[in-house]
Every structure is written in C-alpha cells, then in structure tokens.
mmCIF file of N, CA and C in Angstrom:
data_model
loop_
_atom_site.group_PDB
_atom_site.id
_atom_site.type_symbol
_atom_site.label_atom_id
_atom_site.label_comp_id
_atom_site.label_asym_id
_atom_site.label_seq_id
_atom_site.Cartn_x
_atom_site.Cartn_y
_atom_site.Cartn_z
ATOM 1 N N MET G 1 0.875 -1.022 0.096
ATOM 2 C CA MET G 1 0.032 -0.105 -0.221
ATOM 3 C C MET G 1 1.451 1.399 -0.204
ATOM 4 N N SER G 2 0.954 2.112 -0.870
ATOM 5 C CA SER G 2 1.517 2.736 -1.214
ATOM 6 C C SER G 2 0.779 4.608 -0.622
ATOM 7 N N THR G 3 -0.386 4.938 -0.398
ATOM 8 C CA THR G 3 -1.204 5.561 0.098
ATOM 9 C C THR G 3 -1.849 5.056 1.353
ATOM 10 N N PRO G 4 -1.809 6.392 2.529
ATOM 11 C CA PRO G 4 -2.306 5.984 3.462
ATOM 12 C C PRO G 4 -4.013 4.673 3.390
ATOM 13 N N GLY G 5 -3.961 4.150 4.126
ATOM 14 C CA GLY G 5 -5.216 3.876 4.387
ATOM 15 C C GLY G 5 -6.252 3.777 5.558
ATOM 16 N N THR G 6 -7.038 3.582 6.260
ATOM 17 C CA THR G 6 -7.775 3.956 7.167
ATOM 18 C C THR G 6 -8.858 2.871 7.378
ATOM 19 N N THR G 7 -8.922 2.522 9.315
ATOM 20 C CA THR G 7 -9.488 1.496 9.151
ATOM 21 C C THR G 7 -11.201 1.762 9.745
ATOM 22 N N THR G 8 -11.833 0.811 9.543
ATOM 23 C CA THR G 8 -13.190 0.935 9.547
ATOM 24 C C THR G 8 -13.244 1.439 11.585
ATOM 25 N N SER G 9 -14.584 2.142 11.979
ATOM 26 C CA SER G 9 -14.652 2.216 13.114
ATOM 27 C C SER G 9 -14.658 1.166 14.127
ATOM 28 N N ALA G 10 -13.830 1.496 15.393
ATOM 29 C CA ALA G 10 -14.471 0.413 16.247
ATOM 30 C C ALA G 10 -13.044 0.626 17.201
ATOM 31 N N VAL G 11 -14.092 -0.308 18.632
ATOM 32 C CA VAL G 11 -12.897 -0.366 19.940
ATOM 33 C C VAL G 11 -11.646 -0.966 19.669
ATOM 34 N N PRO G 12 -10.867 -0.012 20.206
ATOM 35 C CA PRO G 12 -9.420 -0.732 20.182
ATOM 36 C C PRO G 12 -9.585 -1.918 20.838
ATOM 37 N N VAL G 13 -8.801 -3.410 20.340
ATOM 38 C CA VAL G 13 -8.635 -4.116 21.537
ATOM 39 C C VAL G 13 -6.836 -4.714 21.609
ATOM 40 N N ASN G 14 -6.954 -5.208 22.685
ATOM 41 C CA ASN G 14 -5.469 -5.800 23.016
ATOM 42 C C ASN G 14 -4.499 -4.924 22.879
ATOM 43 N N LEU G 15 -4.585 -3.542 23.123
ATOM 44 C CA LEU G 15 -3.216 -2.648 22.857
ATOM 45 C C LEU G 15 -2.196 -3.140 23.623
ATOM 46 N N HIS G 16 -1.303 -2.949 23.221
ATOM 47 C CA HIS G 16 0.077 -4.174 23.615
ATOM 48 C C HIS G 16 1.877 -3.758 23.879
ATOM 49 N N ILE G 17 2.565 -3.498 25.164
ATOM 50 C CA ILE G 17 3.823 -3.335 24.271
ATOM 51 C C ILE G 17 4.539 -4.397 24.870
ATOM 52 N N VAL G 18 5.150 -5.394 23.516
ATOM 53 C CA VAL G 18 5.553 -6.161 23.662
ATOM 54 C C VAL G 18 7.278 -6.792 24.303
ATOM 55 N N ASN G 19 7.890 -5.267 24.361
ATOM 56 C CA ASN G 19 9.187 -5.406 24.267
ATOM 57 C C ASN G 19 10.297 -4.263 25.144
ATOM 58 N N THR G 20 10.978 -3.962 25.235
ATOM 59 C CA THR G 20 11.728 -3.086 25.888
ATOM 60 C C THR G 20 12.154 -2.169 25.058
ATOM 61 N N ASN G 21 11.956 -1.998 23.989
ATOM 62 C CA ASN G 21 11.822 -1.323 22.979
ATOM 63 C C ASN G 21 10.367 -0.256 21.973
ATOM 64 N N SER G 22 9.274 -0.997 23.077
ATOM 65 C CA SER G 22 8.414 -0.370 22.927
ATOM 66 C C SER G 22 7.159 -0.390 22.057
ATOM 67 N N ASP G 23 8.169 -2.227 21.260
ATOM 68 C CA ASP G 23 7.087 -1.872 19.995
ATOM 69 C C ASP G 23 5.512 -2.010 20.135
ATOM 70 N N THR G 24 4.333 -1.431 19.641
ATOM 71 C CA THR G 24 3.408 -1.742 20.385
ATOM 72 C C THR G 24 2.667 -2.467 18.891
ATOM 73 N N PHE G 25 1.429 -2.576 19.726
ATOM 74 C CA PHE G 25 0.357 -3.318 18.543
ATOM 75 C C PHE G 25 -1.099 -3.548 19.014
ATOM 76 N N VAL G 26 -1.810 -3.387 18.455
ATOM 77 C CA VAL G 26 -3.564 -3.167 18.402
ATOM 78 C C VAL G 26 -4.116 -4.030 17.611
ATOM 79 N N GLN G 27 -5.006 -4.593 18.384
ATOM 80 C CA GLN G 27 -6.028 -5.012 17.161
ATOM 81 C C GLN G 27 -7.218 -3.966 16.486
ATOM 82 N N LEU G 28 -6.880 -3.894 15.606
ATOM 83 C CA LEU G 28 -8.569 -3.103 14.414
ATOM 84 C C LEU G 28 -9.242 -3.980 13.146
ATOM 85 N N PRO G 29 -10.104 -3.651 12.863
ATOM 86 C CA PRO G 29 -10.696 -4.347 11.984
ATOM 87 C C PRO G 29 -9.495 -3.888 10.805
ATOM 88 N N ALA G 30 -9.331 -5.551 10.168
ATOM 89 C CA ALA G 30 -8.570 -5.508 8.555
ATOM 90 C C ALA G 30 -8.985 -4.858 7.788
ATOM 91 N N THR G 31 -7.944 -4.070 7.034
ATOM 92 C CA THR G 31 -8.251 -2.874 5.835
ATOM 93 C C THR G 31 -6.889 -3.025 5.343
ATOM 94 N N GLY G 32 -7.614 -3.235 3.642
ATOM 95 C CA GLY G 32 -6.276 -2.577 2.529
ATOM 96 C C GLY G 32 -5.059 -3.539 3.085
ATOM 97 N N CYS G 33 -4.020 -3.787 3.550
ATOM 98 C CA CYS G 33 -3.095 -5.189 3.394
ATOM 99 C C CYS G 33 -3.111 -5.323 4.489
ATOM 100 N N SER G 34 -3.427 -4.689 5.658
ATOM 101 C CA SER G 34 -3.117 -5.232 6.934
ATOM 102 C C SER G 34 -3.884 -6.585 7.264
ATOM 103 N N THR G 35 -3.667 -6.799 8.693
ATOM 104 C CA THR G 35 -4.713 -8.411 9.635
ATOM 105 C C THR G 35 -5.421 -7.273 10.341
ATOM 106 N N SER G 36 -5.484 -7.760 10.869
ATOM 107 C CA SER G 36 -6.289 -7.378 11.707
ATOM 108 C C SER G 36 -5.173 -6.544 13.633
ATOM 109 N N VAL G 37 -4.283 -6.572 13.447
ATOM 110 C CA VAL G 37 -2.900 -5.827 13.848
ATOM 111 C C VAL G 37 -2.265 -5.077 13.464
ATOM 112 N N TYR G 38 -2.015 -4.029 14.278
ATOM 113 C CA TYR G 38 -1.841 -2.837 13.971
ATOM 114 C C TYR G 38 -0.470 -2.639 14.479
ATOM 115 N N TYR G 39 0.626 -2.085 13.772
ATOM 116 C CA TYR G 39 1.935 -1.517 14.874
ATOM 117 C C TYR G 39 2.100 0.144 14.673
ATOM 118 N N LEU G 40 2.385 0.286 15.884
ATOM 119 C CA LEU G 40 2.486 1.705 16.546
ATOM 120 C C LEU G 40 4.201 1.821 16.995
ATOM 121 N N SER G 41 5.096 2.439 16.321
ATOM 122 C CA SER G 41 6.416 2.710 16.484
ATOM 123 C C SER G 41 7.003 3.267 17.241
ATOM 124 N N PRO G 42 7.691 3.083 18.471
ATOM 125 C CA PRO G 42 7.973 4.592 19.182
ATOM 126 C C PRO G 42 9.048 5.393 18.634
ATOM 127 N N SER G 43 9.275 4.622 17.779
ATOM 128 C CA SER G 43 9.951 6.282 16.973
ATOM 129 C C SER G 43 9.392 7.159 16.434
ATOM 130 N N HIS G 44 7.837 7.175 16.430
ATOM 131 C CA HIS G 44 6.975 7.871 15.538
ATOM 132 C C HIS G 44 6.935 9.205 16.787
ATOM 133 N N LYS G 45 6.931 10.456 16.105
ATOM 134 C CA LYS G 45 6.883 11.387 16.330
ATOM 135 C C LYS G 45 5.818 11.556 17.414
ATOM 136 N N LYS G 46 4.474 11.157 17.464
ATOM 137 C CA LYS G 46 3.633 11.569 18.474
ATOM 138 C C LYS G 46 3.430 10.182 18.708
ATOM 139 N N TYR G 47 3.997 9.201 19.412
ATOM 140 C CA TYR G 47 3.966 8.306 20.133
ATOM 141 C C TYR G 47 2.805 7.611 20.758
ATOM 142 N N ASP G 48 3.038 9.252 21.952
ATOM 143 C CA ASP G 48 2.197 9.179 23.553
ATOM 144 C C ASP G 48 0.830 9.338 22.724
ATOM 145 N N ALA G 49 1.176 10.455 22.097
ATOM 146 C CA ALA G 49 -0.015 11.415 21.940
ATOM 147 C C ALA G 49 -1.398 9.916 21.134
ATOM 148 N N ILE G 50 -0.875 8.895 20.278
ATOM 149 C CA ILE G 50 -1.805 8.365 19.650
ATOM 150 C C ILE G 50 -1.336 7.117 20.277
ATOM 151 N N PHE G 51 -0.959 6.963 21.476
ATOM 152 C CA PHE G 51 -1.218 5.506 22.141
ATOM 153 C C PHE G 51 -2.102 5.767 23.671
ATOM 154 N N SER G 52 -2.121 6.728 23.516
ATOM 155 C CA SER G 52 -3.272 7.705 24.522
ATOM 156 C C SER G 52 -4.470 8.124 24.527
ATOM 157 N N VAL G 53 -4.257 7.910 23.027
ATOM 158 C CA VAL G 53 -6.217 7.952 22.284
ATOM 159 C C VAL G 53 -6.191 7.110 22.509
ATOM 160 N N LEU G 54 -5.185 5.562 22.033
ATOM 161 C CA LEU G 54 -5.943 4.368 22.067
ATOM 162 C C LEU G 54 -6.375 3.259 23.191
ATOM 163 N N LEU G 55 -5.460 4.021 24.357
ATOM 164 C CA LEU G 55 -5.323 3.468 25.627
ATOM 165 C C LEU G 55 -6.983 3.588 26.144
ATOM 166 N N THR G 56 -7.108 5.254 25.704
ATOM 167 C CA THR G 56 -8.445 5.764 26.461
ATOM 168 C C THR G 56 -9.778 5.254 26.051
ATOM 169 N N ALA G 57 -9.157 5.396 24.474
ATOM 170 C CA ALA G 57 -10.538 4.264 23.854
ATOM 171 C C ALA G 57 -11.008 2.361 23.726
ATOM 172 N N GLN G 58 -9.808 2.760 24.000
ATOM 173 C CA GLN G 58 -9.933 0.872 24.555
ATOM 174 C C GLN G 58 -10.515 1.327 26.240
ATOM 175 N N THR G 59 -10.415 1.701 27.095
ATOM 176 C CA THR G 59 -10.994 1.544 28.320
ATOM 177 C C THR G 59 -11.971 2.235 28.432
ATOM 178 N N THR G 60 -12.427 2.657 27.590
ATOM 179 C CA THR G 60 -13.809 3.540 27.605
ATOM 180 C C THR G 60 -14.327 2.963 26.607
ATOM 181 N N GLY G 61 -14.816 1.804 25.931
ATOM 182 C CA GLY G 61 -14.975 1.579 24.811
ATOM 183 C C GLY G 61 -15.788 2.540 23.911
ATOM 184 N N LYS G 62 -15.151 3.646 23.539
ATOM 185 C CA LYS G 62 -14.637 4.506 22.660
ATOM 186 C C LYS G 62 -15.142 4.221 21.273
ATOM 187 N N LYS G 63 -15.218 4.329 19.902
ATOM 188 C CA LYS G 63 -14.496 4.011 18.574
ATOM 189 C C LYS G 63 -13.194 4.746 18.131
ATOM 190 N N VAL G 64 -12.354 4.265 17.475
ATOM 191 C CA VAL G 64 -11.170 5.006 16.860
ATOM 192 C C VAL G 64 -11.198 4.484 15.260
ATOM 193 N N ARG G 65 -11.124 5.621 14.473
ATOM 194 C CA ARG G 65 -10.398 4.978 13.527
ATOM 195 C C ARG G 65 -8.540 5.070 13.434
ATOM 196 N N ALA G 66 -7.864 4.385 12.727
ATOM 197 C CA ALA G 66 -6.921 4.620 12.312
ATOM 198 C C ALA G 66 -6.697 4.728 11.220
ATOM 199 N N LYS G 67 -5.267 5.451 11.157
ATOM 200 C CA LYS G 67 -4.449 5.842 9.862
ATOM 201 C C LYS G 67 -3.167 5.147 9.441
ATOM 202 N N PHE G 68 -3.302 4.673 8.588
ATOM 203 C CA PHE G 68 -1.850 3.953 8.332
ATOM 204 C C PHE G 68 -1.317 3.993 6.645
ATOM 205 N N ASP G 69 0.122 4.403 7.075
ATOM 206 C CA ASP G 69 1.119 4.469 5.570
ATOM 207 C C ASP G 69 1.534 3.783 4.882
ATOM 208 N N LYS G 70 1.281 2.689 5.580
ATOM 209 C CA LYS G 70 2.406 0.530 4.327
ATOM 210 C C LYS G 70 1.638 -0.497 6.087
ATOM 211 N N CYS G 71 1.852 -1.302 5.063
ATOM 212 C CA CYS G 71 2.340 -2.349 6.430
ATOM 213 C C CYS G 71 3.826 -3.047 6.116
ATOM 214 N N VAL G 72 3.836 -3.866 7.270
ATOM 215 C CA VAL G 72 5.326 -3.731 7.845
ATOM 216 C C VAL G 72 5.351 -5.408 8.280
ATOM 217 N N ASN G 73 6.341 -5.980 8.459
ATOM 218 C CA ASN G 73 6.527 -7.685 8.563
ATOM 219 C C ASN G 73 6.596 -8.122 7.453
ATOM 220 N N SER G 74 5.314 -9.195 7.209
ATOM 221 C CA SER G 74 5.837 -10.080 5.759
ATOM 222 C C SER G 74 4.287 -9.911 5.223
ATOM 223 N N THR G 75 4.654 -10.694 4.202
ATOM 224 C CA THR G 75 3.157 -10.433 3.422
ATOM 225 C C THR G 75 2.235 -11.559 4.047
ATOM 226 N N SER G 76 2.802 -12.317 4.900
ATOM 227 C CA SER G 76 2.047 -13.340 5.034
ATOM 228 C C SER G 76 0.704 -13.366 6.693
ATOM 229 N N ASN G 77 1.951 -12.137 7.484
ATOM 230 C CA ASN G 77 1.143 -11.921 8.468
ATOM 231 C C ASN G 77 1.401 -10.479 8.699
ATOM 232 N N PRO G 78 1.034 -9.388 7.710
ATOM 233 C CA PRO G 78 1.077 -8.270 7.729
ATOM 234 C C PRO G 78 0.582 -7.392 8.755
ATOM 235 N N PHE G 79 1.703 -6.225 8.948
ATOM 236 C CA PHE G 79 0.510 -5.288 10.302
ATOM 237 C C PHE G 79 0.785 -3.562 9.705
ATOM 238 N N GLY G 80 -0.275 -2.884 9.400
ATOM 239 C CA GLY G 80 -0.135 -1.856 9.445
ATOM 240 C C GLY G 80 0.258 -0.985 9.965
ATOM 241 N N ASN G 81 1.104 -0.187 9.639
ATOM 242 C CA ASN G 81 2.290 0.801 10.602
ATOM 243 C C ASN G 81 1.600 2.574 10.779
ATOM 244 N N ILE G 82 0.531 2.587 11.769
ATOM 245 C CA ILE G 82 -0.168 3.419 12.381
ATOM 246 C C ILE G 82 0.406 4.831 12.193
ATOM 247 N N VAL G 83 0.126 5.748 11.324
ATOM 248 C CA VAL G 83 0.900 6.764 11.298
ATOM 249 C C VAL G 83 -0.517 7.647 12.073
ATOM 250 N N GLY G 84 -1.520 8.005 11.849
ATOM 251 C CA GLY G 84 -2.019 8.420 13.070
ATOM 252 C C GLY G 84 -4.039 7.874 13.574
ATOM 253 N N VAL G 85 -4.546 8.592 14.868
ATOM 254 C CA VAL G 85 -5.540 8.049 14.852
ATOM 255 C C VAL G 85 -7.082 8.878 14.981
ATOM 256 N N TYR G 86 -8.045 8.575 15.099
ATOM 257 C CA TYR G 86 -9.410 9.632 15.191
ATOM 258 C C TYR G 86 -10.031 8.910 16.431
ATOM 259 N N LEU G 87 -10.595 10.046 17.388
ATOM 260 C CA LEU G 87 -11.511 9.086 18.124
ATOM 261 C C LEU G 87 -13.056 10.048 17.836
ATOM 262 N N ASN G 88 -13.930 8.894 17.189
ATOM 263 C CA ASN G 88 -14.878 9.280 17.232
ATOM 264 C C ASN G 88 -15.782 10.114 17.641
ATOM 265 N N ASP G 89 -16.930 10.443 17.334
ATOM 266 C CA ASP G 89 -18.133 11.121 18.291
ATOM 267 C C ASP G 89 -18.824 9.979 19.524
#
C-alpha cells in the first residue's frame, strides 16, 4: 500500500507493548494490506499521543479509526503501520 489507508470505526482491542523497545500493537478491523493487527512504532513523533488515544478508547469503549501508511512484517502476516488516530464522536 503506497498511500495511507484508514480502518473502519471500532473499539481498540488488546493494546500492548511487547518489548523493551516499546514496540506496540493493537487490534482493529482488517483493512487494505493489513491483518487485524496494527503496529505503532516507538519512534513515531506522536507515539505518546497516539498511544494515549488508543488506551483511552480501549478502556472507555469508544471507537477510533486508525490511519496507516504501509504494511510491515511479512506478506503472510502484515501489520498496518499506524501514523495517526481519530477518536469518533
């Protein structure tokens, strides 16, 4: 995927940091090249803000849409690379 994609609205599920590098994953609806798992890089300039929105949405049951710019990992199990997040009304 060369242009950004956006997931459909959903409550984030299973937001987790998997290692000491702070690699972060969350489950949202599968869209485009991505499976239902999306990756948030700890090097993203707005990592703290995006993580906060995802965590708040997950704990309060609010829906979000994630914007992703490409798929990372492998072609057999690709993860969308999150570049932004929108909190729904």
